[in-house]
Amino acid sequence: MGLVNFAHADVLMIGAYAASTFYMSTELPFAVAMVLAIAVTGLIGLIIERVLRPLENKDVTLMLIGTIGFGMVLQAVAILIWGATGRAVASPVKSAPLDFFGLRIRTYDLVVLAIAALAVVLLVWFLQRTKRGAAMQAVAMDHEAATAVGIHVGRSNAIAFAIGAGLAALAGGLVGPLLYVSPAMGGALGIKGFAAAMLGGCGNIPGAIVGGLAIGVLDSYAAGHFQGYSEVVVFLVFTVIIMIKPTGLFGEMTVSRA
Amino acid sequence: MALVAVAWILPYQLGGYAIHVVNIALVFALLAIGLGLAMGIAGQINLAQVAFFGVSAYATAILTTNNGLGFWPAAALAMLAAALIGLLVGVPALRMQSHYLGIVTLGLALGFINWTTNAEVAGGAEGISAIPVPPMFGIDLASEYLYYYLEVVVFAAALAFGLFVVRTSLGRRLQAMRDDPLAAGAVGAEIPLLRMTAFLLSSVYGGVAGVLYVRLIRYVAPDTFNIGNMFLLLAMVVIGGRQSLVGCVVGAIGLTLVREQLVDYPTYAQLGFGVVVVLMVVFAEFQVSVESHPRGQGADLPPLGVLAAAAQVAYEVAHQRPVAYVLGGDAIGGHERVHRFVLLAVHRHPGGPAPPVVRLAFT
């Protein structure tokens, strides 16, 4: 879409809270809770897009600031609804860790991997094989040309936002049992997410996957070797790489070059 | 001149806590000027401003407690450190812009917080406390009232310098770069140099703010420089008006005061700020004109209303890009009188592209 949504991390947080609320308070099965959470956050994504629509394609800086504002609102709303202290979410998969060639892997981690892979496959299929997906890519490439061929840019962006928010909710809900769910959980996760996207190349789905894996591995490696300083290392490495190749490792579809 | 008089006698009017709030507001105003220079004047997204603030604050703290340096040497070195970090952070700006630069600077800011939380010399998560405040020219700076005067002098100088820079050819080149980097480069503006200058200016202001802040609070911890405060600073600059340095100051002081009023409801405050930021951004194209009902002239106008009206007139007269003030409702005057100001009309100039005009009346 050509936009970085700084509220994305907080949308993820709302998704995590929603999923955990549906899962724990109302005793719904985890899958149903996730779907509900995705629906709710998708709605939030639509609202954000609709409010910021006058700014689309006009002033990117203003829109960026607008999303930051929305992020603040979402965080405040989360604190108002769920309180400032976080909550721990029980893992929905209650089985012993698997023993895999000497590595102990939690079953839940495999579930998360599987769902993430499935989501990526679905997204790629949507973008490459459906009309709406192609329309979205067209808008990202050149929104005026897209309008010229009859694509409703506002609606397309709205769907993009909704899908993005839904995926954020999926991520948040899945990561809930792994990490502590709290109003501030968006922060570092979000930045690393953006870093991963940029590293792989914005608008480039395989790049995003590789970027995500790269940041994840780098993060774990740094945590292992540098303990607390892991974030400094990750961001310094990221800065250096991105300066060498601003378009990301795989090249980008839309980037604001210097 | 009236402002100078007001600034001079202000401490005599305020109690101990109030003067502390004013001191904090001035520090944030300095930060806002720096951010305004980088973002509003030069168009560089700088989300590491809190990190510059933090570098200088921590440097001052470490140098005075660990190495036993005096006020002036520590302050000078701290500002130098902030400037160096500013140049370092500015280097990515040579390769990318806009939200990509935002992500990189935000990441570096997070990295800085991460470092301060972990480093031994920085005191970890508990920070450094009991930072000494040596007397300056025989004035005991531990008193908040006297410290206020120091801050006011520094702030006035900083603001004057900032406004001066905007007016010079450097300022014009920065603004040209903001408006159209390609065209600016084509007519000979050195874009990379200008970008580094923007970050350097921003970090110097951050450095000054850091030094003042550390002497004021005498305690420094990682939590002060977190991303939440960065976004708050951003909100100050956006709400005050990005492209006007005075607007940034107004935004900073205004938001600090509002935050103090709402100190018991921090979440609602954050909610409010976020909403106002979104509204500002969406309505940024609106132009506000104020007319006051004849009965409401002079002393009857509420002070806040006068400020708001003056700000609108100033913005209009200076032909800055229109800033959004979505107003309406009641303003409480100095004597608890309620004044209404009414949204008279929102209308577009005939013939399209000009922004809509909002008319207000005070009664």
Coordinates of C-alpha atoms in Angstrom, one line a residue:
Chain A
M1 CA 0.0 0.0 0.0
G2 CA 3.0 2.3 0.3
L3 CA 2.3 3.2 3.9
V4 CA 3.8 2.2 7.1
N5 CA 1.2 1.9 9.8
F6 CA 2.7 2.7 13.1
A7 CA -0.5 1.6 14.8
H8 CA 0.1 -1.9 13.6
A9 CA 1.9 -2.9 16.7
D10 CA -1.0 -1.7 18.9
V11 CA -3.5 -3.4 16.6
L12 CA -1.5 -6.6 17.3
M13 CA -1.8 -5.9 21.0
I14 CA -5.6 -5.3 20.8
G15 CA -5.8 -8.6 18.8
A16 CA -3.9 -10.4 21.5
Y17 CA -6.1 -9.0 24.2
A18 CA -9.3 -9.7 22.3
A19 CA -8.2 -13.3 21.6
S20 CA -7.2 -13.9 25.1
T21 CA -10.4 -12.4 26.4
F22 CA -12.5 -14.5 24.2
Y23 CA -10.5 -17.6 25.0
M24 CA -10.2 -17.2 28.8
S25 CA -13.2 -15.3 29.9
T26 CA -15.8 -16.8 27.7
E27 CA -14.3 -20.2 27.5
L28 CA -14.5 -20.4 23.8
P29 CA -12.3 -22.8 21.9
F30 CA -9.0 -21.2 20.9
A31 CA -9.7 -21.3 17.2
V32 CA -13.1 -19.6 17.5
A33 CA -11.6 -17.0 19.8
M34 CA -8.9 -16.3 17.2
V35 CA -11.5 -15.9 14.5
L36 CA -13.5 -13.5 16.6
A37 CA -10.5 -11.5 17.5
I38 CA -9.5 -11.2 13.8
A39 CA -13.0 -10.0 13.0
V40 CA -12.9 -7.4 15.7
T41 CA -9.4 -6.1 14.8
G42 CA -10.3 -6.2 11.1
L43 CA -13.1 -3.8 11.9
I44 CA -10.6 -1.5 13.8
G45 CA -8.4 -1.6 10.7
L46 CA -11.3 -0.5 8.5
I47 CA -12.1 2.4 10.9
I48 CA -8.5 3.6 10.9
E49 CA -8.4 3.6 7.1
R50 CA -11.7 5.4 6.8
V51 CA -10.6 8.1 9.2
L52 CA -7.3 8.6 7.5
R53 CA -8.7 8.3 3.9
P54 CA -8.5 12.1 3.1
L55 CA -4.8 11.9 3.6
E56 CA -4.0 8.9 1.5
N57 CA -1.5 9.4 -1.3
K58 CA -1.4 13.1 -0.4
D59 CA 0.9 13.6 2.6
V60 CA 2.6 10.5 3.8
T61 CA 4.2 12.1 6.8
L62 CA 0.8 13.3 8.0
M63 CA -0.7 9.9 7.6
L64 CA 2.2 8.4 9.4
I65 CA 1.6 10.8 12.3
G66 CA -2.0 10.0 12.2
T67 CA -1.3 6.3 12.6
I68 CA 0.9 7.1 15.5
G69 CA -2.0 9.0 17.0
F70 CA -4.2 6.0 16.5
G71 CA -1.6 3.8 18.2
M72 CA -1.8 6.0 21.3
V73 CA -5.5 5.8 21.3
L74 CA -5.5 2.1 21.0
Q75 CA -3.0 1.7 23.8
A76 CA -5.1 4.0 26.0
V77 CA -8.3 2.1 25.2
A78 CA -6.6 -1.2 26.0
I79 CA -5.5 0.1 29.4
L80 CA -9.0 1.4 30.0
I81 CA -10.7 -1.8 29.2
W82 CA -8.2 -4.4 30.4
G83 CA -6.1 -2.5 32.9
A84 CA -2.4 -1.6 32.8
T85 CA -1.0 -4.8 34.1
G86 CA -0.8 -7.6 31.6
R87 CA -2.0 -11.1 31.7
A88 CA -0.5 -14.5 31.1
V89 CA -2.4 -16.6 28.6
A90 CA -2.4 -20.4 29.0
S91 CA -1.1 -22.3 26.0
P92 CA -4.0 -23.9 24.1
V93 CA -2.0 -26.9 23.2
K94 CA -1.5 -29.0 26.2
S95 CA 1.0 -31.6 25.4
A96 CA 4.6 -32.4 26.3
P97 CA 7.4 -30.9 24.3
L98 CA 8.5 -33.0 21.3
D99 CA 12.0 -34.4 21.2
F100 CA 13.4 -33.8 17.8
F101 CA 16.9 -34.9 17.1
G102 CA 17.9 -33.7 20.5
L103 CA 16.1 -30.4 20.3
R104 CA 13.1 -29.9 22.6
I105 CA 10.4 -28.1 20.7
R106 CA 7.1 -27.1 22.3
T107 CA 4.2 -28.4 20.4
Y108 CA 2.6 -25.0 20.5
D109 CA 5.6 -23.5 18.6
L110 CA 5.0 -25.9 15.8
V111 CA 1.3 -25.0 15.7
V112 CA 2.3 -21.3 15.5
L113 CA 4.7 -22.1 12.6
A114 CA 2.0 -24.1 10.8
I115 CA -0.6 -21.4 11.2
A116 CA 1.8 -18.7 10.1
A117 CA 2.8 -20.7 7.1
L118 CA -0.9 -21.2 6.2
A119 CA -1.6 -17.6 6.6
V120 CA 1.2 -16.6 4.3
V121 CA 0.1 -19.1 1.7
L122 CA -3.4 -17.8 1.8
L123 CA -2.2 -14.2 1.6
V124 CA 0.0 -15.0 -1.4
W125 CA -2.9 -16.8 -3.1
F126 CA -5.1 -13.8 -2.5
L127 CA -2.7 -11.3 -3.8
Q128 CA -1.6 -13.3 -6.9
R129 CA -4.7 -15.1 -7.9
T130 CA -7.7 -13.0 -7.1
K131 CA -8.9 -9.9 -8.7
R132 CA -9.0 -7.9 -5.5
G133 CA -5.5 -9.0 -4.6
A134 CA -4.2 -7.8 -8.0
A135 CA -6.1 -4.6 -7.6
M136 CA -4.3 -4.0 -4.3
Q137 CA -0.9 -4.5 -5.8
A138 CA -1.9 -2.2 -8.6
V139 CA -2.8 0.5 -6.1
A140 CA 0.5 0.1 -4.4
M141 CA 2.4 0.5 -7.6
D142 CA 0.6 3.5 -9.0
H143 CA -2.6 4.6 -7.5
E144 CA -3.5 7.1 -10.2
A145 CA -3.1 4.4 -12.9
A146 CA -5.2 2.1 -10.7
T147 CA -8.0 4.7 -10.5
A148 CA -7.7 5.1 -14.3
V149 CA -8.5 1.5 -14.8
G150 CA -11.4 1.6 -12.5
I151 CA -10.2 0.4 -9.2
H152 CA -11.7 2.1 -6.2
V153 CA -8.6 3.1 -4.3
G154 CA -10.3 3.8 -1.0
R155 CA -12.0 0.5 -0.9
S156 CA -8.9 -1.4 -1.9
N157 CA -6.9 0.3 0.8
A158 CA -9.6 -0.4 3.3
I159 CA -9.4 -4.1 2.5
A160 CA -5.6 -3.9 2.7
F161 CA -5.9 -2.3 6.1
A162 CA -8.4 -4.8 7.3
I163 CA -6.3 -7.8 6.2
G164 CA -3.3 -6.2 7.7
A165 CA -5.1 -5.7 11.0
G166 CA -6.5 -9.2 10.9
L167 CA -3.1 -10.7 10.4
A168 CA -1.8 -8.6 13.2
A169 CA -4.6 -10.0 15.4
L170 CA -3.6 -13.5 14.3
A171 CA 0.0 -12.8 15.2
G172 CA -1.0 -11.2 18.5
G173 CA -3.4 -14.0 19.4
L174 CA -0.8 -16.7 18.5
V175 CA 2.0 -15.0 20.4
G176 CA -0.2 -14.4 23.5
P177 CA 0.6 -17.7 25.1
L178 CA 4.3 -17.3 24.3
L179 CA 4.8 -13.8 25.6
Y180 CA 3.1 -11.8 28.3
V181 CA 0.0 -9.9 27.0
S182 CA 0.3 -6.3 28.1
P183 CA -0.6 -2.9 26.7
A184 CA 3.0 -2.2 25.9
M185 CA 3.7 -5.5 24.1
G186 CA 3.3 -3.8 20.8
G187 CA 6.4 -1.7 21.1
A188 CA 9.4 -3.8 20.5
L189 CA 7.5 -6.4 18.5
G190 CA 6.2 -3.8 16.2
I191 CA 9.5 -2.2 15.4
K192 CA 11.1 -5.6 14.8
G193 CA 8.2 -6.4 12.5
F194 CA 8.8 -3.3 10.5
A195 CA 12.5 -4.0 10.5
A196 CA 11.8 -7.4 9.1
A197 CA 9.5 -6.1 6.4
M198 CA 12.1 -3.5 5.4
L199 CA 14.9 -6.0 5.5
G200 CA 13.1 -8.2 3.1
G201 CA 11.9 -5.4 0.9
C202 CA 8.7 -3.6 1.3
G203 CA 5.7 -4.9 -0.6
N204 CA 7.6 -8.1 -1.2
I205 CA 6.0 -11.1 0.4
P206 CA 8.8 -13.7 0.1
G207 CA 11.2 -11.0 1.3
A208 CA 9.0 -10.3 4.3
I209 CA 9.2 -14.0 5.2
V210 CA 12.9 -14.1 4.9
G211 CA 13.2 -10.8 6.7
G212 CA 11.1 -12.0 9.5
L213 CA 13.1 -15.2 9.9
A214 CA 16.3 -13.3 9.7
I215 CA 15.3 -10.8 12.4
G216 CA 14.0 -13.6 14.5
V217 CA 17.2 -15.6 14.2
L218 CA 19.3 -12.5 14.8
D219 CA 17.3 -11.6 17.8
S220 CA 17.7 -15.1 19.4
Y221 CA 21.4 -15.2 18.6
A222 CA 22.0 -11.8 20.0
A223 CA 20.0 -12.7 23.1
G224 CA 22.1 -15.7 23.5
H225 CA 25.5 -14.0 23.1
F226 CA 24.8 -10.4 24.3
Q227 CA 22.1 -11.1 26.9
G228 CA 20.4 -7.8 27.7
Y229 CA 22.0 -5.9 24.9
S230 CA 20.3 -8.0 22.2
E231 CA 18.1 -5.2 21.0
V232 CA 21.0 -2.7 20.5
V233 CA 22.7 -5.4 18.4
V234 CA 19.7 -6.2 16.4
F235 CA 18.9 -2.6 15.5
L236 CA 22.5 -1.7 14.8
V237 CA 22.9 -4.7 12.4
F238 CA 19.5 -3.8 10.9
T239 CA 20.6 -0.2 10.4
V240 CA 23.8 -1.2 8.7
I241 CA 22.2 -3.7 6.4
I242 CA 19.4 -1.4 5.4
M243 CA 21.9 1.4 4.7
I244 CA 23.8 -0.9 2.4
K245 CA 20.7 -1.9 0.6
P246 CA 17.8 0.4 1.4
T247 CA 15.5 -1.5 -0.9
G248 CA 15.9 -4.6 1.3
L249 CA 17.5 -7.9 0.6
F250 CA 15.1 -8.8 -2.2
G251 CA 14.3 -5.4 -3.6
E252 CA 11.1 -3.5 -3.0
M253 CA 8.0 -2.6 -4.8
T254 CA 7.6 0.9 -3.3
V255 CA 10.1 2.7 -1.2
S256 CA 10.9 6.3 -0.5
R257 CA 14.5 6.5 -1.5
A258 CA 16.7 9.2 -0.4
Chain B
M1 CA 8.2 43.1 26.0
A2 CA 5.1 42.0 27.8
L3 CA 6.3 38.4 27.5
V4 CA 9.6 39.3 29.0
A5 CA 7.9 40.9 32.0
V6 CA 5.5 38.0 32.4
A7 CA 8.4 35.6 32.2
W8 CA 10.3 37.5 34.8
I9 CA 7.7 37.8 37.5
L10 CA 6.1 34.4 36.8
P11 CA 8.0 32.5 39.6
Y12 CA 6.6 35.0 42.2
Q13 CA 3.1 34.0 41.3
L14 CA 3.5 30.3 41.4
G15 CA 3.9 27.8 44.1
G16 CA 6.6 25.2 44.4
Y17 CA 5.0 22.5 42.4
A18 CA 3.8 24.8 39.7
I19 CA 7.3 26.2 39.1
H20 CA 8.5 22.6 38.7
V21 CA 5.9 22.0 36.1
V22 CA 6.9 25.2 34.2
N23 CA 10.5 24.0 34.3
I24 CA 9.6 20.7 32.9
A25 CA 7.5 22.5 30.2
L26 CA 10.5 24.5 29.2
V27 CA 12.6 21.4 28.8
F28 CA 10.0 19.9 26.6
A29 CA 9.7 23.1 24.7
L30 CA 13.4 22.9 23.9
L31 CA 13.0 19.3 22.7
A32 CA 10.0 20.4 20.6
I33 CA 12.0 23.1 18.9
G34 CA 14.7 20.6 18.0
L35 CA 12.1 18.2 16.7
G36 CA 10.4 21.0 14.8
L37 CA 13.6 22.0 13.2
A38 CA 14.3 18.5 12.0
M39 CA 10.7 17.5 11.0
G40 CA 8.9 20.7 10.3
I41 CA 11.6 22.8 8.7
A42 CA 13.8 20.2 7.2
G43 CA 11.3 17.4 6.6
Q44 CA 13.3 14.7 8.2
I45 CA 11.4 12.1 10.3
N46 CA 13.4 12.0 13.5
L47 CA 11.9 9.6 16.0
A48 CA 15.2 9.5 17.9
Q49 CA 14.8 12.9 19.6
V50 CA 14.3 11.3 23.0
A51 CA 17.4 9.3 22.5
F52 CA 19.4 12.6 21.9
F53 CA 17.7 13.9 25.1
G54 CA 18.7 10.7 26.9
V55 CA 22.3 10.6 25.6
S56 CA 23.0 14.1 26.9
A57 CA 21.2 13.5 30.2
Y58 CA 23.0 10.3 30.8
A59 CA 26.3 11.7 29.8
T60 CA 25.9 14.6 32.2
A61 CA 24.9 12.2 34.9
I62 CA 27.7 9.7 34.4
L63 CA 30.3 12.4 34.0
T64 CA 29.4 14.2 37.2
T65 CA 28.8 11.2 39.4
N66 CA 31.3 8.7 38.0
N67 CA 34.1 11.0 36.9
G68 CA 33.5 13.9 39.2
L69 CA 33.4 16.6 36.5
G70 CA 32.0 20.0 37.2
F71 CA 28.8 21.5 35.7
W72 CA 30.3 23.2 32.7
P73 CA 32.7 20.6 31.5
A74 CA 30.1 17.8 31.9
A75 CA 27.5 19.9 30.1
A76 CA 29.8 20.7 27.3
L77 CA 30.9 17.1 26.8
A78 CA 27.3 15.9 27.1
M79 CA 26.1 18.2 24.4
L80 CA 29.1 17.1 22.3
A81 CA 28.0 13.5 22.8
A82 CA 24.5 14.3 21.8
A83 CA 25.7 16.0 18.7
L84 CA 27.9 13.1 17.7
I85 CA 25.0 10.6 18.2
G86 CA 22.9 13.0 16.2
L87 CA 25.3 12.8 13.3
L88 CA 25.4 9.0 13.6
V89 CA 21.6 8.8 13.5
G90 CA 21.6 11.2 10.6
V91 CA 23.6 8.9 8.4
P92 CA 20.7 6.6 7.5
A93 CA 18.9 9.7 6.4
L94 CA 21.3 9.9 3.5
R95 CA 20.0 6.6 2.2
M96 CA 16.3 6.7 3.0
Q97 CA 13.5 9.0 3.9
S98 CA 10.0 9.2 5.2
H99 CA 8.6 6.3 7.1
Y100 CA 11.6 4.1 6.5
L101 CA 13.8 6.7 8.2
G102 CA 11.2 6.8 10.9
I103 CA 11.6 3.1 11.5
V104 CA 15.4 3.2 11.5
T105 CA 15.5 6.2 13.9
L106 CA 12.9 4.6 16.2
G107 CA 14.9 1.4 16.2
L108 CA 18.0 3.3 17.2
A109 CA 16.1 5.0 19.9
L110 CA 15.0 1.6 21.2
G111 CA 18.6 0.5 21.0
F112 CA 19.6 3.4 23.2
I113 CA 17.0 2.6 25.8
N114 CA 18.1 -1.0 25.7
W115 CA 21.7 0.0 26.3
T116 CA 20.8 2.2 29.3
T117 CA 18.8 -0.5 30.8
N118 CA 21.7 -2.9 30.7
A119 CA 24.9 -0.9 31.0
E120 CA 26.6 -0.9 34.4
V121 CA 27.9 2.6 34.1
A122 CA 24.4 3.8 33.3
G123 CA 22.9 2.3 36.4
G124 CA 20.7 -0.2 34.7
A125 CA 17.0 0.1 35.1
E126 CA 17.3 2.2 38.3
G127 CA 19.3 4.9 36.7
I128 CA 21.5 7.3 38.4
S129 CA 20.4 9.4 41.3
A130 CA 21.7 12.1 43.6
I131 CA 23.3 14.1 40.8
P132 CA 25.0 17.1 42.3
V133 CA 24.1 20.6 41.3
P134 CA 27.0 22.9 41.8
P135 CA 26.3 26.6 42.2
M136 CA 26.7 28.8 39.1
F137 CA 28.1 32.4 39.6
G138 CA 27.3 32.0 43.2
I139 CA 23.6 31.3 42.6
D140 CA 22.3 28.2 44.2
L141 CA 20.7 26.3 41.4
A142 CA 19.1 23.7 43.6
S143 CA 16.3 26.2 44.1
E144 CA 13.7 25.5 41.5
Y145 CA 12.8 29.2 41.3
L146 CA 16.4 30.3 40.4
Y147 CA 16.7 27.3 38.1
Y148 CA 13.7 28.7 36.3
Y149 CA 15.6 31.8 35.4
L150 CA 18.5 29.8 34.0
E151 CA 16.0 27.8 31.9
V152 CA 14.3 30.9 30.7
V153 CA 17.5 32.5 29.5
V154 CA 18.6 29.3 27.8
F155 CA 15.2 28.7 26.3
A156 CA 15.0 32.3 25.0
A157 CA 18.4 32.0 23.4
A158 CA 17.6 28.7 21.9
L159 CA 14.3 29.9 20.5
A160 CA 15.9 33.0 19.1
F161 CA 18.6 30.9 17.5
G162 CA 16.1 28.6 16.0
L163 CA 14.0 31.4 14.5
F164 CA 17.2 33.0 13.3
V165 CA 18.3 29.8 11.6
V166 CA 14.9 29.4 9.8
R167 CA 15.3 32.9 8.4
T168 CA 18.8 32.5 7.1
S169 CA 19.7 30.9 3.8
L170 CA 20.4 27.7 5.6
G171 CA 16.8 27.7 6.8
R172 CA 15.5 28.4 3.3
R173 CA 17.6 25.6 1.9
L174 CA 16.3 23.2 4.6
Q175 CA 12.7 24.2 3.8
A176 CA 13.4 23.8 0.1
M177 CA 14.7 20.3 0.8
R178 CA 11.6 19.5 2.8
D179 CA 9.3 20.7 0.0
D180 CA 11.0 19.1 -2.9
P181 CA 14.4 17.4 -2.4
L182 CA 14.9 16.8 -6.1
A183 CA 14.2 20.4 -7.1
A184 CA 16.3 21.7 -4.2
G185 CA 19.2 19.5 -5.3
A186 CA 18.8 20.6 -8.8
V187 CA 19.3 24.3 -7.9
G188 CA 22.4 23.5 -5.9
A189 CA 21.4 22.7 -2.3
E190 CA 23.7 20.1 -0.9
I191 CA 21.1 17.6 0.2
P192 CA 23.3 15.2 2.2
L193 CA 24.9 18.0 4.1
L194 CA 21.6 19.6 4.8
R195 CA 20.2 16.4 6.1
M196 CA 23.1 16.0 8.5
T197 CA 22.7 19.6 9.6
A198 CA 19.0 18.9 10.3
F199 CA 19.9 16.0 12.6
L200 CA 22.7 17.9 14.1
L201 CA 20.5 20.8 15.0
S202 CA 17.9 18.5 16.4
S203 CA 20.4 16.7 18.5
V204 CA 22.0 19.9 19.9
Y205 CA 18.6 21.0 21.1
G206 CA 18.1 17.6 22.6
G207 CA 21.5 17.9 24.2
V208 CA 20.7 21.2 25.8
A209 CA 17.4 19.9 27.0
G210 CA 19.1 16.9 28.5
V211 CA 21.6 18.9 30.5
L212 CA 18.9 21.2 31.9
Y213 CA 16.7 18.2 32.7
V214 CA 19.3 16.3 34.6
R215 CA 20.2 19.3 36.7
L216 CA 16.5 19.9 37.4
I217 CA 15.5 16.4 38.3
R218 CA 18.9 15.2 39.6
Y219 CA 17.9 11.7 38.7
V220 CA 17.9 9.9 35.4
A221 CA 16.4 6.6 34.4
P222 CA 15.7 4.7 31.2
D223 CA 12.0 5.1 31.5
T224 CA 12.0 8.8 30.9
F225 CA 13.3 8.3 27.4
N226 CA 10.9 5.7 26.3
I227 CA 8.9 5.6 23.0
G228 CA 5.8 6.7 24.7
N229 CA 7.4 10.0 25.5
M230 CA 8.8 10.2 22.0
F231 CA 5.3 10.0 20.7
L232 CA 4.1 12.6 23.2
L233 CA 6.8 14.9 21.9
L234 CA 5.7 14.2 18.4
A235 CA 2.1 15.0 19.4
M236 CA 3.3 18.3 20.9
V237 CA 5.0 19.3 17.6
V238 CA 2.1 18.1 15.5
I239 CA -0.6 19.8 17.6
G240 CA 1.4 23.0 17.9
G241 CA 2.1 23.2 14.2
R242 CA 5.1 21.5 12.7
Q243 CA 6.4 24.2 10.5
S244 CA 6.3 27.0 13.1
L245 CA 8.9 26.9 15.9
V246 CA 6.7 29.1 18.1
G247 CA 3.9 26.6 17.4
C248 CA 6.1 23.8 18.6
V249 CA 6.8 25.7 21.8
V250 CA 3.1 26.4 22.3
G251 CA 2.3 22.8 21.7
A252 CA 4.9 21.6 24.1
I253 CA 4.0 24.0 26.9
G254 CA 0.3 23.4 26.3
L255 CA 0.5 19.6 26.3
T256 CA 2.7 19.6 29.4
L257 CA 0.2 21.8 31.3
V258 CA -2.7 19.7 30.1
R259 CA -0.8 16.5 31.1
E260 CA -0.3 18.0 34.6
Q261 CA -4.0 18.8 34.9
L262 CA -4.8 15.3 33.9
V263 CA -2.1 13.7 36.1
D264 CA -4.7 11.6 37.9
Y265 CA -6.1 10.3 34.6
P266 CA -3.0 9.5 32.6
T267 CA -4.8 7.0 30.4
Y268 CA -7.6 9.5 29.5
A269 CA -4.8 12.0 28.8
Q270 CA -3.2 9.6 26.4
L271 CA -6.5 8.9 24.8
G272 CA -7.1 12.6 24.4
F273 CA -3.7 13.3 22.9
G274 CA -4.1 10.5 20.4
V275 CA -7.5 11.7 19.4
V276 CA -6.4 15.2 19.0
V277 CA -3.4 14.2 17.0
V278 CA -5.6 12.2 14.6
L279 CA -8.0 15.1 14.3
M280 CA -5.2 17.6 13.7
V281 CA -3.8 15.4 11.0
V282 CA -7.1 14.8 9.3
F283 CA -8.2 18.4 9.5
A284 CA -4.7 19.9 8.8
E285 CA -6.1 21.4 5.6
F286 CA -8.6 23.6 7.4
Q287 CA -7.9 27.2 7.9
V288 CA -9.3 29.0 10.9
S289 CA -10.4 32.5 11.1
V290 CA -11.6 34.1 14.3
E291 CA -14.0 36.9 14.8
S292 CA -15.1 38.1 18.2
H293 CA -18.5 39.4 19.0
P294 CA -18.1 43.1 20.0
R295 CA -19.3 42.4 23.5
G296 CA -16.6 39.9 24.0
Q297 CA -13.7 42.2 23.2
G298 CA -10.9 43.1 25.5
A299 CA -11.0 41.9 29.1
D300 CA -14.1 39.7 28.6
L301 CA -12.3 37.3 26.4
P302 CA -11.0 34.3 28.3
P303 CA -7.2 34.2 28.5
L304 CA -7.1 30.8 26.8
G305 CA -9.4 32.1 24.1
V306 CA -7.2 35.1 23.6
L307 CA -4.2 32.9 23.2
A308 CA -6.0 30.7 20.8
A309 CA -7.3 33.6 18.8
A310 CA -3.8 35.2 18.7
A311 CA -2.3 32.0 17.6
Q312 CA -4.9 31.7 14.7
V313 CA -4.3 35.2 13.6
A314 CA -0.6 34.8 13.7
Y315 CA -0.8 31.7 11.7
E316 CA -3.0 33.3 9.2
V317 CA -1.0 36.4 8.9
A318 CA 2.2 34.6 8.5
H319 CA 0.6 32.4 5.8
Q320 CA 2.0 29.3 7.2
R321 CA 0.5 26.1 6.0
P322 CA -2.9 26.0 7.7
V323 CA -2.9 24.2 11.0
A324 CA -6.0 22.5 12.4
Y325 CA -7.6 23.8 15.5
V326 CA -10.9 22.0 15.8
L327 CA -12.6 24.3 18.3
G328 CA -16.0 24.7 19.8
G329 CA -17.6 24.8 23.1
D330 CA -16.7 26.6 26.2
A331 CA -13.6 28.2 27.6
I332 CA -13.3 28.9 31.3
G333 CA -12.1 32.4 31.9
G334 CA -9.9 33.6 34.7
H335 CA -12.8 34.4 36.9
E336 CA -14.6 31.1 36.3
R337 CA -16.8 32.8 33.7
V338 CA -17.9 30.6 30.9
H339 CA -17.5 32.1 27.5
R340 CA -19.0 30.4 24.5
F341 CA -17.3 30.3 21.3
V342 CA -19.3 29.0 18.5
L343 CA -18.4 27.4 15.2
L344 CA -20.0 29.9 12.8
A345 CA -19.4 28.2 9.6
V346 CA -17.3 25.8 7.7
H347 CA -17.2 26.7 4.1
R348 CA -15.0 26.2 1.1
H349 CA -13.8 29.0 -1.1
P350 CA -15.6 28.7 -4.4
G351 CA -13.4 27.0 -7.0
G352 CA -12.2 24.1 -5.1
P353 CA -8.5 23.6 -4.2
A354 CA -8.2 26.1 -1.4
P355 CA -8.7 24.6 2.0
P356 CA -12.0 25.2 3.8
V357 CA -12.4 28.1 6.1
V358 CA -13.7 27.7 9.6
R359 CA -15.1 30.8 11.3
L360 CA -15.4 31.2 15.0
A361 CA -17.1 33.8 17.1
F362 CA -16.5 34.5 20.8
T363 CA -19.5 35.6 22.8

